[in-house]
Tab-separated table of C-alpha atoms in Angstrom:
chain	number	residue	atom	x	y	z
A	1	MET	CA	-34.610	-5.024	-42.215
A	2	THR	CA	-33.007	-1.128	-42.055
A	3	ARG	CA	-32.405	-1.961	-37.831
A	4	LYS	CA	-31.657	-5.390	-38.804
A	5	VAL	CA	-28.665	-4.832	-41.269
A	6	LEU	CA	-28.028	-1.713	-38.201
A	7	LEU	CA	-27.024	-4.398	-35.483
A	8	ILE	CA	-24.694	-5.846	-38.058
A	9	ALA	CA	-22.646	-2.870	-39.496
A	10	LEU	CA	-22.518	-2.020	-35.931
A	11	ALA	CA	-21.724	-6.021	-34.391
A	12	VAL	CA	-18.916	-5.894	-37.272
A	13	ALA	CA	-17.169	-2.686	-36.582
A	14	LEU	CA	-17.284	-3.735	-32.179
A	15	VAL	CA	-15.582	-7.154	-33.517
A	16	LEU	CA	-13.117	-4.791	-35.289
A	17	SER	CA	-12.775	-2.739	-32.464
A	18	LEU	CA	-11.801	-4.780	-30.620
A	19	ALA	CA	-8.970	-7.177	-33.285
A	20	GLY	CA	-7.672	-3.629	-33.668
A	21	VAL	CA	-6.817	-3.783	-29.902
A	22	TRP	CA	-5.985	-7.021	-29.412
A	23	ILE	CA	-3.244	-5.586	-32.645
A	24	LEU	CA	-1.793	-2.966	-30.804
A	25	TYR	CA	-1.940	-4.765	-27.514
A	26	ARG	CA	0.012	-7.585	-30.071
A	27	SER	CA	2.140	-5.087	-31.186
A	28	GLU	CA	2.615	-3.055	-27.742
A	29	LEU	CA	3.750	-6.593	-26.262
A	30	ALA	CA	6.458	-7.590	-29.208
A	31	LYS	CA	7.890	-4.300	-28.803
A	32	GLN	CA	8.939	-3.895	-25.511
A	33	ALA	CA	10.280	-7.749	-25.144
A	34	ALA	CA	12.030	-6.378	-28.930
A	35	GLU	CA	13.499	-3.230	-26.460
A	36	ARG	CA	14.338	-6.066	-23.445
A	37	GLN	CA	16.548	-8.225	-26.298
A	38	GLU	CA	18.244	-5.671	-27.849
A	39	ALA	CA	19.502	-4.693	-24.143
A	40	ASP	CA	20.228	-8.301	-23.396
A	41	ALA	CA	21.872	-8.870	-26.901
A	42	ALA	CA	23.658	-5.338	-25.190
A	43	ALA	CA	24.629	-6.689	-22.236
A	44	GLU	CA	26.182	-9.993	-23.664
A	45	THR	CA	27.964	-8.109	-26.501
A	46	MET	CA	30.128	-5.681	-23.505
A	47	THR	CA	30.229	-9.284	-21.989
A	48	PRO	CA	34.381	-8.869	-20.547
A	49	GLY	CA	36.579	-11.381	-22.601
A	50	ALA	CA	33.567	-11.559	-25.803
A	51	ALA	CA	33.627	-7.718	-25.954
A	52	PRO	CA	36.431	-6.352	-28.927
A	53	ASP	CA	37.283	-3.165	-27.082
A	54	ASP	CA	37.663	-5.244	-24.155
A	55	VAL	CA	41.412	-4.810	-24.312
A	56	THR	CA	42.883	-6.836	-20.476
A	57	GLN	CA	46.808	-5.981	-19.192
A	58	GLY	CA	48.322	-8.899	-16.981
A	59	GLU	CA	45.913	-9.703	-13.816
A	60	LEU	CA	45.018	-7.953	-10.510
A	61	GLN	CA	43.910	-9.026	-7.308
A	62	ILE	CA	40.760	-7.441	-5.812
A	63	LYS	CA	38.796	-7.616	-2.701
A	64	LEU	CA	35.302	-8.965	-3.251
A	65	TYR	CA	32.847	-8.852	-0.710
A	66	PHE	CA	30.249	-10.728	0.592
A	67	ARG	CA	28.281	-11.736	3.793
A	68	ALA	CA	29.484	-12.006	6.253
A	69	PRO	CA	28.677	-15.598	7.880
A	70	ALA	CA	27.260	-14.470	11.330
A	71	PRO	CA	27.814	-10.521	12.272
A	72	SER	CA	28.200	-9.555	15.802
A	73	ALA	CA	24.111	-8.640	17.783
A	74	GLY	CA	24.781	-4.704	18.321
A	75	THR	CA	26.689	-4.220	14.920
A	76	LEU	CA	26.781	-3.279	11.250
A	77	ALA	CA	30.018	-5.213	10.806
A	78	LEU	CA	27.598	-7.421	7.833
A	79	LEU	CA	30.305	-7.584	5.581
A	80	THR	CA	33.520	-10.252	4.920
A	81	PRO	CA	36.324	-9.762	2.317
A	82	GLU	CA	37.348	-12.694	0.051
A	83	VAL	CA	40.921	-11.416	-2.677
A	84	ARG	CA	39.904	-12.597	-6.207
A	85	THR	CA	42.310	-12.672	-9.461
A	86	ILE	CA	40.562	-11.314	-13.122
A	87	PRO	CA	41.961	-10.279	-15.657
A	88	GLN	CA	43.297	-6.362	-15.393
A	89	SER	CA	40.840	-4.983	-18.149
A	90	ILE	CA	42.475	-1.465	-19.190
A	91	ARG	CA	38.713	0.247	-19.510
A	92	LYS	CA	36.865	0.603	-16.556
A	93	GLU	CA	33.928	-0.823	-17.358
A	94	TYR	CA	34.933	-3.382	-18.319
A	95	LEU	CA	36.877	-4.319	-14.729
A	96	ILE	CA	33.653	-4.152	-12.894
A	97	ARG	CA	32.004	-5.901	-15.120
A	98	ARG	CA	34.525	-8.123	-14.325
A	99	ILE	CA	34.332	-7.640	-10.324
A	100	LEU	CA	30.404	-8.021	-10.330
A	101	ASP	CA	30.383	-11.553	-12.332
A	102	ALA	CA	32.440	-11.668	-9.851
A	103	LEU	CA	30.872	-10.719	-7.172
A	104	ILE	CA	27.548	-12.637	-8.571
A	105	ALA	CA	28.742	-16.275	-8.482
A	106	GLY	CA	29.487	-15.937	-5.101
A	107	PRO	CA	32.084	-16.526	-2.578
A	108	THR	CA	33.909	-19.037	-2.146
A	109	GLN	CA	35.333	-19.045	1.451
A	110	GLY	CA	32.550	-19.534	3.668
A	111	GLY	CA	30.621	-16.097	2.963
A	112	GLY	CA	27.140	-15.340	2.083
A	113	PRO	CA	25.449	-14.745	-1.833
A	114	THR	CA	24.116	-10.651	-1.557
A	115	ILE	CA	23.139	-10.410	-4.860
A	116	PRO	CA	20.519	-13.259	-5.864
A	117	LYS	CA	21.121	-15.743	-8.307
A	118	GLY	CA	19.320	-14.194	-12.263
A	119	THR	CA	21.071	-11.313	-11.484
A	120	ILE	CA	22.509	-10.256	-14.735
A	121	VAL	CA	24.217	-6.594	-15.103
A	122	ARG	CA	22.921	-4.633	-18.078
A	123	GLN	CA	25.283	-1.708	-18.121
A	124	VAL	CA	27.509	-0.517	-16.894
A	125	PHE	CA	29.614	3.397	-17.595
A	126	VAL	CA	31.120	5.729	-15.177
A	127	ALA	CA	31.042	9.493	-15.295
A	128	ASN	CA	32.557	12.073	-13.591
A	129	ASN	CA	33.970	9.845	-10.372
A	130	LEU	CA	30.514	7.987	-10.649
A	131	ALA	CA	29.890	4.381	-11.925
A	132	VAL	CA	26.077	3.554	-13.431
A	133	ILE	CA	24.867	0.498	-12.787
A	134	ASP	CA	22.422	-1.387	-14.358
A	135	PHE	CA	21.432	-4.657	-13.042
A	136	SER	CA	18.685	-6.643	-14.650
A	137	ARG	CA	14.771	-7.009	-12.180
A	138	GLU	CA	16.400	-10.230	-10.742
A	139	ILE	CA	18.301	-8.293	-8.260
A	140	ALA	CA	14.626	-6.827	-7.018
A	141	VAL	CA	11.703	-9.069	-8.002
A	142	ARG	CA	14.220	-11.979	-5.963
A	143	HIS	CA	15.336	-10.661	-3.290
A	144	PRO	CA	14.923	-11.901	0.134
A	145	GLY	CA	14.424	-9.077	2.056
A	146	GLY	CA	15.586	-7.324	5.679
A	147	VAL	CA	16.666	-4.867	6.165
A	148	LEU	CA	20.774	-5.996	6.996
A	149	GLY	CA	20.575	-8.140	3.523
A	150	GLU	CA	19.072	-5.207	1.324
A	151	MET	CA	22.363	-2.804	3.446
A	152	ALA	CA	24.330	-6.502	2.280
A	153	THR	CA	23.769	-6.255	-1.112
A	154	VAL	CA	24.185	-2.679	-1.863
A	155	TYR	CA	27.897	-1.959	-0.236
A	156	SER	CA	28.161	-5.185	-0.963
A	157	ILE	CA	28.233	-3.856	-4.575
A	158	VAL	CA	29.611	0.083	-4.285
A	159	ASN	CA	32.959	-1.611	-1.440
A	160	SER	CA	33.590	-3.891	-4.140
A	161	VAL	CA	33.501	-1.244	-7.253
A	162	VAL	CA	35.218	1.460	-5.544
A	163	ASP	CA	37.966	-0.384	-3.510
A	164	ASN	CA	39.151	-2.131	-6.806
A	165	VAL	CA	38.879	0.804	-9.124
A	166	PRO	CA	41.091	3.890	-9.412
A	167	GLY	CA	39.474	6.966	-10.093
A	168	VAL	CA	35.492	5.672	-8.962
A	169	ASP	CA	34.521	7.153	-5.781
A	170	GLY	CA	31.018	6.235	-6.234
A	171	VAL	CA	28.303	4.006	-7.442
A	172	ARG	CA	24.609	4.392	-8.293
A	173	ILE	CA	22.283	0.861	-8.490
A	174	LEU	CA	19.307	1.274	-11.403
A	175	VAL	CA	17.255	-1.716	-12.079
A	176	ASP	CA	16.368	-2.915	-15.274
A	177	GLY	CA	17.225	0.723	-16.744
A	178	SER	CA	15.031	2.911	-14.149
A	179	GLU	CA	15.669	4.154	-10.953
A	180	ARG	CA	14.386	2.433	-8.566
A	181	SER	CA	13.599	3.280	-4.891
A	182	THR	CA	14.285	0.342	-2.467
A	183	LEU	CA	15.553	-2.914	-3.881
A	184	SER	CA	12.940	-4.850	-0.758
A	185	GLY	CA	11.657	-1.866	1.027
A	186	HIS	CA	14.295	-0.928	3.108
A	187	LEU	CA	17.083	1.201	1.805
A	188	ALA	CA	16.722	4.307	-0.060
A	189	LEU	CA	18.440	3.528	-3.879
A	190	ASP	CA	16.845	6.706	-5.100
A	191	ARG	CA	20.441	8.469	-4.856
A	192	SER	CA	24.731	7.898	-5.322
A	193	PHE	CA	26.481	5.279	-2.371
A	194	GLY	CA	30.084	6.021	-1.580
A	195	ALA	CA	31.436	2.904	0.460
A	196	ALA	CA	31.980	2.600	4.100
A	197	PRO	CA	34.357	0.811	5.246
A	198	GLU	CA	32.465	0.049	9.062
A	199	PHE	CA	30.523	-1.880	7.789
A	200	VAL	CA	33.235	-4.956	6.729
A	201	VAL	CA	34.137	-7.319	9.618
A	202	GLY	CA	36.668	-6.294	12.018
A	203	ALA	CA	36.845	-2.811	10.185
A	204	SER	CA	35.977	-0.976	13.716
A	205	GLY	CA	33.105	-1.817	15.406
A	206	ARG	CA	30.898	1.108	15.801
A	207	ASP	CA	27.424	0.629	15.504
A	208	ALA	CA	25.433	3.115	12.914
A	209	LEU	CA	27.120	5.340	10.149
A	210	ILE	CA	27.465	8.134	11.421
A	211	GLN	CA	28.437	9.683	14.544
A	212	GLU	CA	25.584	11.502	16.880
A	213	GLU	CA	28.342	14.509	16.641
A	214	ASN	CA	27.320	14.886	12.919
A	215	LEU	CA	24.142	16.078	12.881
A	216	GLU	CA	25.681	19.081	14.977
B	1	MET	CA	-61.422	34.127	28.552
B	2	PRO	CA	-59.039	32.165	31.945
B	3	SER	CA	-55.443	30.857	29.681
B	4	THR	CA	-55.784	27.434	29.953
B	5	PRO	CA	-52.364	25.298	31.791
B	6	VAL	CA	-51.181	24.752	28.159
B	7	ALA	CA	-51.532	28.236	27.240
B	8	ARG	CA	-49.216	29.046	30.281
B	9	LEU	CA	-47.270	26.958	30.273
B	10	ALA	CA	-46.419	27.808	27.354
B	11	ALA	CA	-46.224	31.409	27.640
B	12	PRO	CA	-42.803	32.978	28.916
B	13	ALA	CA	-41.453	32.874	31.484
B	14	VAL	CA	-39.223	36.682	30.642
B	15	HIS	CA	-39.232	38.758	27.708
B	16	PRO	CA	-39.845	36.836	24.195
B	17	ALA	CA	-36.027	38.799	22.927
B	18	SER	CA	-34.486	37.679	26.180
B	19	PRO	CA	-32.359	34.370	26.108
B	20	SER	CA	-34.001	32.197	28.676
B	21	LEU	CA	-31.650	30.296	31.343
B	22	ARG	CA	-33.314	26.593	29.346
B	23	HIS	CA	-31.434	27.702	26.733
B	24	LEU	CA	-28.281	29.522	28.879
B	25	ALA	CA	-28.009	25.959	29.874
B	26	VAL	CA	-27.796	24.255	26.990
B	27	VAL	CA	-25.225	26.217	25.349
B	28	ALA	CA	-23.190	26.168	28.096
B	29	ALA	CA	-23.522	21.888	29.240
B	30	ALA	CA	-22.938	22.087	25.276
B	31	TRP	CA	-19.658	24.479	26.083
B	32	LEU	CA	-18.543	22.709	28.158
B	33	ALA	CA	-18.686	19.163	26.737
B	34	ALA	CA	-16.338	20.273	23.430
B	35	VAL	CA	-13.697	21.799	25.395
B	36	ALA	CA	-13.452	18.108	27.107
B	37	VAL	CA	-14.063	16.269	23.667
B	38	PHE	CA	-11.083	18.481	21.968
B	39	GLY	CA	-9.759	19.392	24.640
B	40	GLN	CA	-8.868	15.529	25.547
B	41	ALA	CA	-8.025	15.177	21.598
B	42	ALA	CA	-5.303	17.860	22.053
B	43	ASP	CA	-4.053	16.060	24.870
B	44	ARG	CA	-4.216	12.742	22.683
B	45	LYS	CA	-0.922	10.702	21.727
B	46	VAL	CA	-1.084	10.307	18.540
B	47	ILE	CA	1.276	7.189	17.519
B	48	ILE	CA	0.887	5.631	13.727
B	49	ILE	CA	2.166	1.337	14.017
B	50	ASP	CA	2.790	0.703	9.870
B	51	PRO	CA	2.812	-2.635	9.165
B	52	GLY	CA	5.796	-2.952	6.649
B	53	HIS	CA	5.166	-3.935	3.046
B	54	GLY	CA	1.580	-5.607	2.251
B	55	GLY	CA	-0.435	-5.845	-1.156
B	56	ASP	CA	2.051	-7.203	-3.489
B	57	ASP	CA	5.190	-6.335	-2.211
B	58	ASN	CA	5.405	-10.007	0.099
B	59	GLY	CA	8.680	-8.761	2.032
B	60	ALA	CA	10.884	-11.856	2.825
B	61	ARG	CA	9.386	-15.035	3.219
B	62	SER	CA	9.967	-18.034	5.549
B	63	THR	CA	10.692	-21.450	4.209
B	64	ALA	CA	7.586	-22.607	5.272
B	65	GLY	CA	6.389	-20.940	2.775
B	66	THR	CA	5.485	-17.683	5.407
B	67	PHE	CA	4.831	-13.950	3.982
B	68	GLU	CA	6.308	-11.109	6.160
B	69	LYS	CA	3.549	-8.623	4.843
B	70	ASP	CA	0.869	-11.565	6.298
B	71	VAL	CA	2.830	-11.509	9.900
B	72	ASN	CA	3.348	-7.580	10.075
B	73	LEU	CA	-0.142	-6.927	9.577
B	74	ILE	CA	-1.219	-9.527	12.335
B	75	LEU	CA	1.506	-8.145	14.943
B	76	ALA	CA	0.303	-4.745	13.504
B	77	LYS	CA	-2.867	-4.596	14.942
B	78	ALA	CA	-2.119	-7.020	17.925
B	79	LEU	CA	-0.037	-3.777	18.629
B	80	GLN	CA	-3.197	-1.243	18.013
B	81	THR	CA	-5.645	-3.613	20.573
B	82	GLU	CA	-2.881	-3.155	22.866
B	83	LEU	CA	-2.647	0.758	22.458
B	84	SER	CA	-5.619	1.504	22.602
B	85	GLN	CA	-6.392	0.656	25.985
B	86	ASP	CA	-4.826	4.092	26.808
B	87	LYS	CA	-7.312	6.888	25.782
B	88	GLN	CA	-5.023	9.367	25.522
B	89	LEU	CA	-3.674	7.852	22.278
B	90	GLN	CA	-4.729	8.057	19.309
B	91	VAL	CA	-3.720	4.471	17.686
B	92	VAL	CA	-3.735	3.937	13.664
B	93	LEU	CA	-2.238	1.944	11.701
B	94	THR	CA	-0.851	2.210	8.258
B	95	ARG	CA	-2.559	0.133	6.264
B	96	GLU	CA	-4.864	-1.932	7.337
B	97	GLY	CA	-5.631	-4.957	5.121
B	98	ASP	CA	-3.412	-6.625	2.268
B	99	GLN	CA	-2.470	-3.604	0.478
B	100	ARG	CA	0.574	-2.229	-1.296
B	101	LEU	CA	1.492	1.271	-0.182
B	102	ALA	CA	4.563	2.777	-0.885
B	103	LEU	CA	6.911	4.378	1.244
B	104	GLU	CA	5.998	8.472	0.854
B	105	GLU	CA	2.292	7.236	1.189
B	106	ARG	CA	3.516	6.034	4.777
B	107	ALA	CA	5.763	9.156	5.351
B	108	ILE	CA	2.436	11.064	4.345
B	109	HIS	CA	-0.053	9.730	6.080
B	110	VAL	CA	2.671	9.831	9.389
B	111	ASN	CA	3.013	13.479	8.953
B	112	ARG	CA	-0.241	13.939	8.144
B	113	LEU	CA	-0.800	13.632	11.483
B	114	ARG	CA	1.503	15.023	12.828
B	115	ALA	CA	2.726	11.699	14.641
B	116	ASP	CA	3.424	11.963	18.412
B	117	LEU	CA	5.434	8.617	17.489
B	118	PHE	CA	6.006	6.028	14.898
B	119	LEU	CA	6.994	2.520	14.803
B	120	SER	CA	7.585	0.444	11.078
B	121	LEU	CA	7.415	-3.384	11.902
B	122	HIS	CA	8.552	-5.394	9.993
B	123	CYS	CA	10.413	-9.367	10.108
B	124	ALA	CA	13.842	-9.985	9.322
B	125	HIS	CA	15.689	-12.942	6.907
B	126	ALA	CA	19.042	-13.999	6.804
B	127	PRO	CA	21.090	-16.049	5.226
B	128	GLN	CA	22.148	-18.581	7.724
B	129	GLU	CA	19.344	-19.919	8.912
B	130	SER	CA	20.742	-19.575	13.102
B	131	SER	CA	20.547	-16.173	13.147
B	132	ASP	CA	17.663	-15.394	15.184
B	133	GLY	CA	16.346	-12.408	17.279
B	134	PHE	CA	15.119	-8.847	17.570
B	135	LEU	CA	16.681	-5.801	14.910
B	136	ILE	CA	15.852	-2.549	16.182
B	137	TYR	CA	16.607	0.532	13.834
B	138	TYR	CA	16.652	3.997	13.621
B	139	PHE	CA	17.693	7.096	11.010
B	140	GLN	CA	20.928	7.547	10.793
B	141	PRO	CA	22.429	9.278	7.186
B	142	ASP	CA	25.581	8.359	6.107
B	143	ALA	CA	28.096	9.836	5.336
B	144	ASP	CA	26.346	11.716	2.140
B	145	GLN	CA	23.063	12.071	2.621
B	146	ALA	CA	24.871	14.545	6.231
B	147	ASP	CA	27.135	16.088	3.223
B	148	THR	CA	23.939	17.601	1.698
B	149	TYR	CA	22.342	18.685	5.262
B	150	HIS	CA	24.683	20.514	6.334
B	151	TYR	CA	25.092	22.084	2.889
B	152	LEU	CA	21.590	22.597	2.757
B	153	LYS	CA	22.008	23.995	6.398
B	154	THR	CA	25.272	25.570	5.617
B	155	PRO	CA	23.933	30.265	5.264
B	156	LEU	CA	24.839	30.942	1.991
B	157	GLY	CA	25.655	34.364	1.111
B	158	GLY	CA	23.258	35.704	4.793
B	159	ARG	CA	20.689	34.156	3.906
B	160	GLU	CA	20.080	30.395	5.800
B	161	LEU	CA	17.874	28.544	3.916
B	162	ARG	CA	14.560	27.988	5.043
B	163	VAL	CA	12.538	24.714	3.837
B	164	LEU	CA	15.420	22.065	4.622
B	165	PRO	CA	14.004	18.891	1.050
B	166	TRP	CA	11.010	16.926	3.036
B	167	ASN	CA	13.215	13.865	2.155
B	168	LEU	CA	15.191	14.445	5.281
B	169	ALA	CA	12.214	15.423	7.458
B	170	GLN	CA	13.656	12.748	10.047
B	171	PHE	CA	17.516	14.351	10.780
B	172	GLN	CA	16.563	17.123	14.043
B	173	TRP	CA	13.901	13.863	15.512
B	174	VAL	CA	18.114	11.490	15.489
B	175	PRO	CA	18.356	11.742	19.266
B	176	ALA	CA	14.809	11.500	20.364
B	177	SER	CA	14.148	8.431	17.122
B	178	LYS	CA	18.277	6.762	19.025
B	179	GLU	CA	15.687	7.758	22.446
B	180	MET	CA	13.048	5.448	21.532
B	181	ALA	CA	15.080	2.577	19.572
B	182	GLY	CA	16.922	2.288	23.241
B	183	ILE	CA	13.764	1.915	25.336
B	184	LEU	CA	12.834	-0.699	22.943
B	185	GLN	CA	15.778	-2.270	22.644
B	186	ARG	CA	15.852	-2.620	27.375
B	187	ARG	CA	12.338	-3.611	27.744
B	188	LEU	CA	13.019	-5.838	23.737
B	189	ASN	CA	16.282	-7.382	26.347
B	190	GLU	CA	14.539	-8.144	29.201
B	191	PHE	CA	11.588	-10.302	27.628
B	192	TYR	CA	14.050	-12.233	25.722
B	193	ALA	CA	16.657	-12.897	28.637
B	194	ARG	CA	19.423	-11.239	26.579
B	195	SER	CA	22.045	-9.250	27.205
B	196	SER	CA	23.459	-7.984	24.197
B	197	GLY	CA	22.636	-5.980	21.210
B	198	ALA	CA	21.756	-2.421	20.780
B	199	PRO	CA	19.667	-0.271	18.202
B	200	LEU	CA	21.303	-0.268	14.248
B	201	GLY	CA	21.355	3.504	12.738
B	202	GLY	CA	21.673	3.258	9.263
B	203	PRO	CA	19.654	5.166	6.260
B	204	LEU	CA	16.330	3.717	5.575
B	205	LYS	CA	14.067	5.841	3.346
B	206	LEU	CA	11.428	5.230	4.926
B	207	LEU	CA	12.390	6.885	7.975
B	208	ALA	CA	14.190	9.947	6.731
B	209	THR	CA	10.790	11.064	5.108
B	210	VAL	CA	9.284	11.428	8.828
B	211	ASN	CA	8.660	13.569	10.855
B	212	CYS	CA	8.436	12.365	14.375
B	213	PRO	CA	10.200	10.062	16.446
B	214	ALA	CA	9.901	7.227	14.570
B	215	VAL	CA	11.215	3.630	14.872
B	216	LEU	CA	11.855	0.469	12.985
B	217	LEU	CA	11.327	-3.191	14.480
B	218	GLU	CA	11.975	-6.039	13.068
B	219	ALA	CA	10.399	-8.421	15.576
B	220	GLY	CA	12.252	-11.414	15.140
B	221	HIS	CA	13.665	-13.845	11.529
B	222	LEU	CA	11.462	-15.035	9.609
B	223	SER	CA	14.302	-16.973	8.045
B	224	ASN	CA	14.511	-18.688	11.760
B	225	PRO	CA	11.869	-21.977	12.519
B	226	ALA	CA	11.936	-21.213	16.344
B	227	ASP	CA	11.086	-17.111	15.325
B	228	GLU	CA	8.243	-17.421	12.751
B	229	ARG	CA	7.252	-20.416	15.530
B	230	ARG	CA	6.638	-17.522	17.783
B	231	LEU	CA	5.238	-14.414	15.375
B	232	ASP	CA	2.851	-17.432	14.981
B	233	ASP	CA	1.564	-17.459	18.659
B	234	ALA	CA	-1.207	-15.662	19.387
B	235	GLY	CA	-0.110	-15.894	23.100
B	236	HIS	CA	2.594	-14.711	22.236
B	237	ARG	CA	1.918	-11.591	19.947
B	238	ALA	CA	-0.150	-10.736	22.527
B	239	ALA	CA	2.805	-11.058	24.837
B	240	LEU	CA	5.366	-9.250	22.563
B	241	ALA	CA	2.618	-5.306	22.328
B	242	GLN	CA	2.560	-5.942	26.061
B	243	VAL	CA	6.190	-5.113	26.611
B	244	LEU	CA	6.212	-2.643	23.030
B	245	ARG	CA	3.185	-0.629	25.277
B	246	GLN	CA	5.196	-0.206	27.507
B	247	ALA	CA	8.240	1.166	26.218
B	248	VAL	CA	6.231	3.397	24.039
B	249	ALA	CA	4.253	5.476	27.846
B	250	GLU	CA	7.768	5.028	28.995
B	251	PHE	CA	9.286	7.159	25.772
B	252	LEU	CA	5.909	9.377	26.204
B	253	LYS	CA	6.411	10.035	29.719
B	254	ALA	CA	10.427	10.494	30.376
B	255	SER	CA	9.690	14.235	28.016
B	256	GLU	CA	9.018	16.040	25.476
B	257	PRO	CA	10.265	14.728	21.879
B	258	ILE	CA	14.576	15.482	22.299
B	259	ARG	CA	14.388	17.541	19.596
B	260	GLU	CA	17.289	19.057	17.905
B	261	THR	CA	17.488	23.216	17.595
B	262	PRO	CA	17.403	23.772	14.118
């Protein structure tokens, strides 16, 4: 009799423990989902044009960099420029968002896209001439891969931002709120980038980023 | 009592305290064998082949659904088989199966084994299907990385920095890596009857941390159906591996790796 009671008590304790773990697990999932919704909502409220503090002043002609149709053999001329006109946001953060939204929307003049579809800009801030841009995870998980593809993605963002936003000299890319080692396994992403005009078609024709003498 | 033959055989021929000639011969033979084996091992060059991506990191994907990680691994094994025919080479793969390996883990593997050459195998992918052929990369810092290197190498107050960050390990090997990339480019140009193309220098994260001559080869475009078919052909992979072996032999024979004087 006593053994039977003990077994029942053990079974009840086991069921209660499992239920507890399940509830904790579900609440953690719900919490993560809520945090994500909050971040996405924050991204929505910062959408240029929708945000109350996005004051614009006329229009601005910008140069966006997309993937060059067919880079010539042996060069890193990966990017081709495309001129656009956008509303000129007074705040740098909104100007950067407008530039990136146009970049994500894709090319219209023959170049190739550099940012995977579905990517959104979650947050942008500028500190000490460095623009820190937080993209949603799609920029990495939907990336088609390849060394040149990865370099085209990073430098299309960096060149498009640094070339068009006065007072911004570098870009740091975050993914889903965190630092990431690479986008798809090749180019180091754990640092800031300056503009690289040598990647633009017709810029210099160099086959490497830095000449040998720079290492001496 | 007369001693038996067995007793005579068992009796020591010399004083029991001194080693017998037979023991001396055995010890000497063992010593020579050990010297020969370890000497040969010490002379062997260590080649690390790195099949890119793996596990849940598929790398690029062809329109037919082929994953880059699988092509990289099968080509790496073909190259290992080919290179292993040379007994002067010790050939090691960073991964033998379909497992995820962080870039840092790959570099740790190479640096721990004090490799003589590192070959990372990948496939390219382009938005347009027409892009084809192989691409060869070596590490070349961008302006910010070069600035950091110079800053760290500049003596400050008469005291030179004696330890560089490990993610700058490749800096001193750039000339040697570029040499290997050039040899590979020339050999592959001949193999594919191509007349143009040059190795590309870029700030690749994996290569930056590798402390030996290092080259990354994208053996073909997975986004190009003809390239994909070639890479899927065992005969082509074997022929490609032979060319890579010739390039490795030429690089190792040329000279001791050209290393920048610190």
